[in-house]
Amino acid sequence: MSILRTDNQADSMEILKLVIETKDYYREIAKVVEDDSLASELDSIASERASFIEPFENIVKDLGELPAKPDPDKELMQIIEGELTQFFSADSKTAILDKCLQEDEELASVVNSTKLGEKSAEYQKLLHALAENLSDTKKSIQALKN
C-alpha cells in the first residue's frame, strides 16, 4: 500500500465507499418511513446495493489497497437530514425519494467517469452491473413518486 494512489485505486475506493453509504442510507430511511410498502422497496434497494460491496472490496484489494469504510459521522448526518426532510416536508414521500436520488447521483457520477473498466473485462462487467442497478433504482424511485 503506497501513500500515492493511482486513479484506479482512488476510484475503486470511492465507489466502494459510496456503495456502502448508499446501501446504509436506503436501509436507515426504510426504518423511519411510515409507509410500509415504501419501506419494503427501500430495503429491497439496499439489499441489491449490498451485493456490490464484496466485489468492490475485492477490486480494491486486487489494486493493492485496503478497503476503507465510510465516514460514520457523514452517514449519521445523511440519516438525520433524511429524517428532518421527512418531518418538515409537506410531501415527505417525494422529498425522501428525491434525497435518495441525490445520494445515488454521486455514485453514478464516479461510476460513469472512472477508467477502472479499462483495467479488465471483469471490472468493466461489474461497473456495468452497478450502473444498471443505479438506473433501475432511479426508475423504481421515479415510479414510487407517481
Short mmCIF file of C-alpha atoms in Angstrom, two decimals:
data_model
loop_
_atom_site.label_atom_id
_atom_site.label_comp_id
_atom_site.label_asym_id
_atom_site.label_seq_id
_atom_site.Cartn_x
_atom_site.Cartn_y
_atom_site.Cartn_z
CA MET A 1 0.00 0.00 0.00
CA SER A 2 1.54 3.22 -1.17
CA ILE A 3 0.92 6.75 0.04
CA LEU A 4 0.15 7.85 -3.51
CA ARG A 5 -2.81 6.18 -5.14
CA THR A 6 -3.42 5.63 -8.80
CA ASP A 7 -6.65 6.93 -10.30
CA ASN A 8 -7.93 3.35 -10.42
CA GLN A 9 -7.16 2.78 -6.75
CA ALA A 10 -8.81 6.06 -5.77
CA ASP A 11 -11.87 5.35 -7.93
CA SER A 12 -12.28 1.81 -6.64
CA MET A 13 -12.10 3.01 -3.04
CA GLU A 14 -14.54 5.84 -3.71
CA ILE A 15 -17.01 3.52 -5.43
CA LEU A 16 -16.81 1.03 -2.57
CA LYS A 17 -17.33 3.78 -0.01
CA LEU A 18 -20.33 5.21 -1.89
CA VAL A 19 -21.88 1.77 -2.42
CA ILE A 20 -21.74 1.20 1.33
CA GLU A 21 -23.02 4.70 2.12
CA THR A 22 -25.98 4.45 -0.26
CA LYS A 23 -26.84 0.96 0.99
CA ASP A 24 -26.76 2.21 4.58
CA TYR A 25 -28.81 5.27 3.65
CA TYR A 26 -31.57 3.26 1.98
CA ARG A 27 -31.67 0.82 4.87
CA GLU A 28 -31.87 3.56 7.53
CA ILE A 29 -34.50 5.57 5.67
CA ALA A 30 -36.56 2.38 5.26
CA LYS A 31 -36.61 2.14 9.05
CA VAL A 32 -38.06 5.64 9.55
CA VAL A 33 -40.64 5.98 6.76
CA GLU A 34 -44.19 5.35 7.83
CA ASP A 35 -45.36 3.79 4.55
CA ASP A 36 -44.71 0.03 4.79
CA SER A 37 -44.64 -0.54 1.02
CA LEU A 38 -42.15 2.30 0.58
CA ALA A 39 -40.03 0.93 3.43
CA SER A 40 -40.07 -2.50 1.79
CA GLU A 41 -38.99 -1.07 -1.56
CA LEU A 42 -36.17 0.95 0.03
CA ASP A 43 -34.99 -2.08 1.97
CA SER A 44 -35.00 -4.11 -1.25
CA ILE A 45 -32.87 -1.44 -2.95
CA ALA A 46 -30.46 -1.56 0.00
CA SER A 47 -30.16 -5.34 -0.30
CA GLU A 48 -29.45 -5.13 -4.03
CA ARG A 49 -26.83 -2.45 -3.40
CA ALA A 50 -25.21 -4.58 -0.69
CA SER A 51 -24.49 -7.26 -3.28
CA PHE A 52 -21.85 -4.93 -4.79
CA ILE A 53 -19.84 -4.47 -1.59
CA GLU A 54 -17.81 -7.68 -1.65
CA PRO A 55 -16.92 -7.49 -5.37
CA PHE A 56 -15.68 -3.91 -4.98
CA GLU A 57 -13.77 -4.84 -1.82
CA ASN A 58 -12.04 -7.48 -3.96
CA ILE A 59 -11.19 -4.92 -6.65
CA VAL A 60 -9.71 -2.58 -4.03
CA LYS A 61 -7.60 -5.46 -2.70
CA ASP A 62 -6.60 -6.52 -6.24
CA LEU A 63 -5.31 -3.00 -6.81
CA GLY A 64 -3.14 -3.19 -3.70
CA GLU A 65 -5.21 -1.16 -1.27
CA LEU A 66 -7.17 -1.94 1.86
CA PRO A 67 -10.92 -1.39 1.70
CA ALA A 68 -11.94 1.78 3.52
CA LYS A 69 -15.11 2.22 5.50
CA PRO A 70 -17.40 5.23 5.03
CA ASP A 71 -17.20 8.13 7.45
CA PRO A 72 -19.71 7.28 10.22
CA ASP A 73 -20.27 10.97 11.01
CA LYS A 74 -21.16 11.71 7.39
CA GLU A 75 -23.56 8.75 7.32
CA LEU A 76 -25.20 9.90 10.54
CA MET A 77 -25.67 13.40 9.12
CA GLN A 78 -27.23 11.95 5.95
CA ILE A 79 -29.68 9.94 8.04
CA ILE A 80 -30.59 12.91 10.22
CA GLU A 81 -31.03 15.04 7.11
CA GLY A 82 -33.36 12.39 5.66
CA GLU A 83 -35.40 12.24 8.86
CA LEU A 84 -35.65 16.03 9.02
CA THR A 85 -36.69 16.13 5.37
CA GLN A 86 -39.50 13.70 6.15
CA PHE A 87 -40.54 15.62 9.25
CA PHE A 88 -40.59 19.13 7.77
CA SER A 89 -41.73 18.45 4.23
CA ALA A 90 -45.36 18.80 3.19
CA ASP A 91 -44.90 15.86 0.83
CA SER A 92 -42.43 13.77 2.80
CA LYS A 93 -42.54 10.77 0.45
CA THR A 94 -41.45 12.82 -2.56
CA ALA A 95 -38.84 14.68 -0.52
CA ILE A 96 -37.36 11.42 0.80
CA LEU A 97 -37.29 9.89 -2.67
CA ASP A 98 -35.64 12.99 -4.11
CA LYS A 99 -32.99 12.72 -1.38
CA CYS A 100 -32.43 9.06 -2.30
CA LEU A 101 -31.90 10.04 -5.94
CA GLN A 102 -29.48 12.74 -4.84
CA GLU A 103 -27.45 10.21 -2.83
CA ASP A 104 -27.21 7.92 -5.86
CA GLU A 105 -26.12 10.73 -8.21
CA GLU A 106 -22.67 10.98 -6.62
CA LEU A 107 -22.12 7.23 -7.02
CA ALA A 108 -23.40 7.29 -10.62
CA SER A 109 -21.05 10.16 -11.42
CA VAL A 110 -17.98 8.24 -10.20
CA VAL A 111 -19.10 5.02 -11.95
CA ASN A 112 -19.63 6.86 -15.24
CA SER A 113 -16.34 8.76 -15.13
CA THR A 114 -13.93 6.08 -13.94
CA LYS A 115 -11.40 4.44 -16.25
CA LEU A 116 -11.32 1.40 -13.95
CA GLY A 117 -13.15 -0.70 -16.53
CA GLU A 118 -10.21 -0.39 -18.91
CA LYS A 119 -8.11 -2.43 -16.48
CA SER A 120 -10.02 -5.67 -17.04
CA ALA A 121 -13.18 -7.12 -18.54
CA GLU A 122 -14.23 -8.31 -15.07
CA TYR A 123 -14.05 -4.77 -13.70
CA GLN A 124 -15.96 -3.46 -16.72
CA LYS A 125 -18.68 -6.07 -16.21
CA LEU A 126 -19.03 -5.14 -12.54
CA LEU A 127 -19.14 -1.40 -13.29
CA HIS A 128 -21.80 -2.05 -15.94
CA ALA A 129 -23.87 -4.09 -13.45
CA LEU A 130 -23.61 -1.29 -10.88
CA ALA A 131 -24.60 1.31 -13.49
CA GLU A 132 -27.61 -0.87 -14.38
CA ASN A 133 -28.51 -1.12 -10.68
CA LEU A 134 -28.35 2.66 -10.34
CA SER A 135 -30.50 3.11 -13.45
CA ASP A 136 -33.06 0.56 -12.24
CA THR A 137 -33.11 2.20 -8.81
CA LYS A 138 -33.74 5.59 -10.39
CA LYS A 139 -36.64 4.16 -12.42
CA SER A 140 -38.10 2.48 -9.32
CA ILE A 141 -37.88 5.67 -7.31
CA GLN A 142 -39.43 7.71 -10.11
CA ALA A 143 -42.31 5.20 -10.23
CA LEU A 144 -42.76 5.42 -6.46
CA LYS A 145 -43.00 9.20 -6.70
CA ASN A 146 -46.01 8.98 -9.03
#
